[in-house]
Amino acid sequence: MADLMAQLKTQAVGEWEMVGECFFTREPLYDMSWGDDFELEDKRLTCAPFGGPIAAIRDERRTVLVTHGSSAVAAGGGLKPLLRTFTSAGESLGACLWEGGRLVAWGWTEEQQLAIVEATGKVSLFSPFAEKIREFSFGAVVEKDGVAAAEVYGSGVVVVTEPRQPAAPPGAAAAAADVTPSECCEIWVVSNVRDPKPIRLKSPSKEAYRAAAAAAAAAAGTGARGSGPLPGVITGLGGLGRPWLPQCLAVLDPRVTLSRGVEVLAVVGGSLWQLDEASATDHYPLALRAAGSAVHLAVSPDGSFIALYTSDDRLLVLSADLNRQLTEFETRGADFAPTGLYWVGSDAVLLTWPDAAVLVGAFGDSVQWSFSEDLTAVIPEVDGCRLIMGRTAQQLLRKVPESCVEVFRPGATGPAAQLWDARTLYDDQNPRCDRILRSIQDLSPASLSAAVATCIQAAGHDLNPVRQRALMRAAAYGRPFCPPDFPRQLMYGVACRLRILNAARDPRVGLPLTMTQLEALSLPVLVARLISYRQWLLAYRVAEVLKNIPGGLAVAVGGGGGSGGGAATAAASAASGGGDGAATGPPMGQEQVLVQWACAKISAASAASGSPVDDEQLKDAIVAKLKCCPSVRYAPLAAHALAVGRRRLALRLLEEERSAAQQVPLLLSLAVGPWVSGGRSAAAATLRSSTTDAEEGGEGGREEVLQRALRKAVESGDTDLVYLVLFGMYRACSLPEFWHVVAQRPLARNLFIRYCKAKEPELLETILTAAAAGGSPAAAAAAAAFPPSAAAAELSGLQFRAALAAEEQQTDPAPAATKLASTLADVAQKYGQSKECAFQSKAVAEMGSLLREQVKLERETGQRLFVGLSLVDTLRTAIRLGHHKAATALKKQFSVTDRRLTWIKVRTLAEARDWESLEVRLGECLPYCNGDALL
């Protein structure tokens, strides 16, 4: 056992390289398995951070031999490049033909979407399986000028347009470098590819570009060495470093800027510009000013440092505020400038050439490596870099974690190293282990706790499962002797995370994450990444234990190169086929993983060639898998099935949904389509197309689905749901069809009538007219709620109230009264159709007659005093004005008794103190009035 432990310790330090006071190591990750039909030499690669996928396409910047199986395929009489995606282990994920234009730049977003920027400013987004998700454009201005260069970062894209050249006069010819553009290049940014809104940043001054162009021309005249193109690279395909363009640029993520907005660093000549939406600030580092330009520019993952490689072969490291120069390193002996500059975490800078690399530490110390195979790609990570060597191997270059140094460093005598030795002796049954353990405890009260924590942390950072187990055993040996305040969940949490990391690093999965990367990414987002890779079983098992891991449900926000909720949203989209995912946000539980699996299964069944999978069989297979999670929702699955054109499957899945709030809106969508946005005509067109298969199959017809939606809404007891169904049906269906369904549900019918009385009485009048008339299916359905007599009575009441309301709004009473009298006659006639409404019919008829008489009296007297008065008030007004004949005519027309008319006359004349008139008519009053009462 001692020999094995010594061998493990030797293997751990075998690849360590000291740079200054730190150790760096290159640890093997995978033996790449690209496949025999894949030629890596002529490809252009882009690799996603956090162990993400790799995309490859034929490099049009190089002169290569195009063959059928390696670089392109014949399509439409021409050769189109083939876009392929792989896992980090080189396992193929997907492929598609690239149908777009010239590729200017590409890269992976933090959501694991491949963003390809074309020369016209169009950006296409692809899933890890090379499935196109969507596309957007930077607008007409960028399309007109063209894209010179672009960079994909975090959640967005930055593009640099070509300088706008002035129109040349006829017959004039000049070199492009000698022509001063009318407008300098512009820098545009889309900060979020999910919601693309192009924003133009401030640009460096035109004087800076002019000075840089003059300096470049002078350097070219003296034959100064520049970066120069690599062998086999075609020039003239755009890019930075040309006159009137920045030499290089880098993007500052909003998470590391003081303004919390996107900022761009651009090198123009001897100045370094810091650009944002509001300002452009120039800085002049002395070394950059002396060199005149820079070739490479990179920002550390945490935004604390800026690295520059100048044209005179010097590496500069600046502080984030660009005011302090921290490191300067000069390279010697290179025939050309490095092909790349990358940060190794935030601890060192890596300069790469095709067959060599130089690692520069914080204080200018360096180490150089020569490779037997060309360096194919370098992928920066939050704690290091991944190196793809040729087509055979992938390595992780990183700073050795301090915990590993304390345990494995040769000659180390710290508490953690002693604890390792004590465990080795304990396994060999050597009693010296107890003496070592006591010596650790004698150092200080907290020394043993620190040693145990260091071993646990070292196990988390180590990539070798055997060393991980040995380190955890060493920690377990010292754990029982630690004080009670030692974190009880520390070992368990690290052990759970190690099991997850080892499973994810398996070549069949291809996610080579370290513990530092996992902490930046968070476990819920890792589940989302596994879903995007369609590793369903592993994602399900990880989600199953999330709630048991200390801090397992926490989602990282910011830091770590951007990996928060965006990655999880992308995973949801990728899992559902790259379209409208059925779920958003980090899938933290088994239910969400199963929902994403079901969505992917529906998409795969819908896209499969040959005979399609039967809806009933597909539904049974999904339900059989989901029955283990009683809380799972089927409505998102039905929505996804509807989105991919499986209407019958959506109906069957909705039968399993228990929540009416989620079930009813989808049933409504299945029946009436997008009525909210499209209106009645658009919804009707959708109705015809969406119900064709139902009508052909004889099941799930529109009327049946509508009745089902209305029944579920009524049974839920939620009036909002009922109104949702009612308004959706009304806007999408014809009125007879609408009422035919609604009239069968008393609660829904009464709610709709209440709404119509308050908001749309004309609509209810139309329905009641149909019910009163009869003779049609809609009228028969309406009669179930309103028998013809009741419908006529209700309709007459509506018209009566509407007529009174219209009369009150008129300013000229005479024409209004005439019109109202005519309307009341019609209302009385309709009331007369029902025997139960005889009184209403007579009352409304007499009111119309009274209105006509009042209009006539106003015309005769020339005074507007009568319209709107009651019969008694009309008589009293006529008597007061001396129109006794008119009062007598009204008495005869409206059957007023002589006794009542006599008392009206007496009281009216007495109130007016018209004693003379009262004395004249005393003889008429005596037969009906007592003398004492008259007195």
GROMACS .gro file of N, CA, C and O in nm, residues 225 309 312-314 329-336 351 353 358 366 368:
model
   72
  225ARG      N    1   0.896   4.402  -3.921
  225ARG     CA    2   0.827   4.273  -3.914
  225ARG      C    3   0.694   4.289  -3.843
  225ARG      O    4   0.686   4.348  -3.736
  309TYR      N    5  -0.020   4.196  -2.657
  309TYR     CA    6   0.103   4.157  -2.724
  309TYR      C    7   0.130   4.259  -2.833
  309TYR      O    8   0.054   4.272  -2.929
  312ASP      N    9   0.620   4.491  -3.131
  312ASP     CA   10   0.764   4.472  -3.112
  312ASP      C   11   0.793   4.356  -3.018
  312ASP      O   12   0.895   4.356  -2.948
  313ASP      N   13   0.702   4.257  -3.016
  313ASP     CA   14   0.722   4.129  -2.948
  313ASP      C   15   0.736   4.144  -2.797
  313ASP      O   16   0.823   4.084  -2.733
  314ARG      N   17   0.649   4.220  -2.738
  314ARG     CA   18   0.647   4.233  -2.593
  314ARG      C   19   0.506   4.205  -2.542
  314ARG      O   20   0.407   4.248  -2.602
  329PHE      N   21   0.699   4.134  -2.061
  329PHE     CA   22   0.778   4.017  -2.099
  329PHE      C   23   0.810   4.026  -2.247
  329PHE      O   24   0.720   4.051  -2.330
  330GLU      N   25   0.935   4.006  -2.282
  330GLU     CA   26   0.979   4.018  -2.421
  330GLU      C   27   1.012   3.879  -2.474
  330GLU      O   28   1.086   3.802  -2.412
  331THR      N   29   0.952   3.846  -2.588
  331THR     CA   30   0.980   3.717  -2.653
  331THR      C   31   1.095   3.735  -2.752
  331THR      O   32   1.107   3.838  -2.819
  332ARG      N   33   1.177   3.633  -2.762
  332ARG     CA   34   1.292   3.637  -2.853
  332ARG      C   35   1.298   3.507  -2.932
  332ARG      O   36   1.262   3.401  -2.883
  333GLY      N   37   1.347   3.518  -3.053
  333GLY     CA   38   1.373   3.400  -3.134
  333GLY      C   39   1.256   3.353  -3.218
  333GLY      O   40   1.272   3.257  -3.294
  334ALA      N   41   1.140   3.414  -3.208
  334ALA     CA   42   1.025   3.371  -3.287
  334ALA      C   43   1.031   3.434  -3.426
  334ALA      O   44   1.064   3.552  -3.441
  335ASP      N   45   1.001   3.355  -3.527
  335ASP     CA   46   1.002   3.406  -3.664
  335ASP      C   47   0.880   3.493  -3.693
  335ASP      O   48   0.885   3.577  -3.783
  336PHE      N   49   0.772   3.472  -3.623
  336PHE     CA   50   0.652   3.554  -3.643
  336PHE      C   51   0.578   3.563  -3.509
  336PHE      O   52   0.610   3.491  -3.413
  351LEU      N   53   0.108   3.227  -2.457
  351LEU     CA   54   0.134   3.267  -2.595
  351LEU      C   55   0.153   3.140  -2.677
  351LEU      O   56   0.233   3.053  -2.639
  353TRP      N   57   0.209   2.933  -3.056
  353TRP     CA   58   0.246   2.920  -3.196
  353TRP      C   59   0.197   2.784  -3.243
  353TRP      O   60   0.155   2.702  -3.160
  358VAL      N   61   0.441   2.944  -2.488
  358VAL     CA   62   0.516   3.006  -2.378
  358VAL      C   63   0.415   3.049  -2.273
  358VAL      O   64   0.318   3.120  -2.303
  366SER      N   65   0.869   3.250  -1.690
  366SER     CA   66   0.808   3.183  -1.805
  366SER      C   67   0.858   3.039  -1.815
  366SER      O   68   0.961   3.002  -1.757
  368GLN      N   69   0.856   2.730  -2.143
  368GLN     CA   70   0.828   2.708  -2.285
  368GLN      C   71   0.810   2.560  -2.312
  368GLN      O   72   0.881   2.476  -2.255
   0.00000   0.00000   0.00000
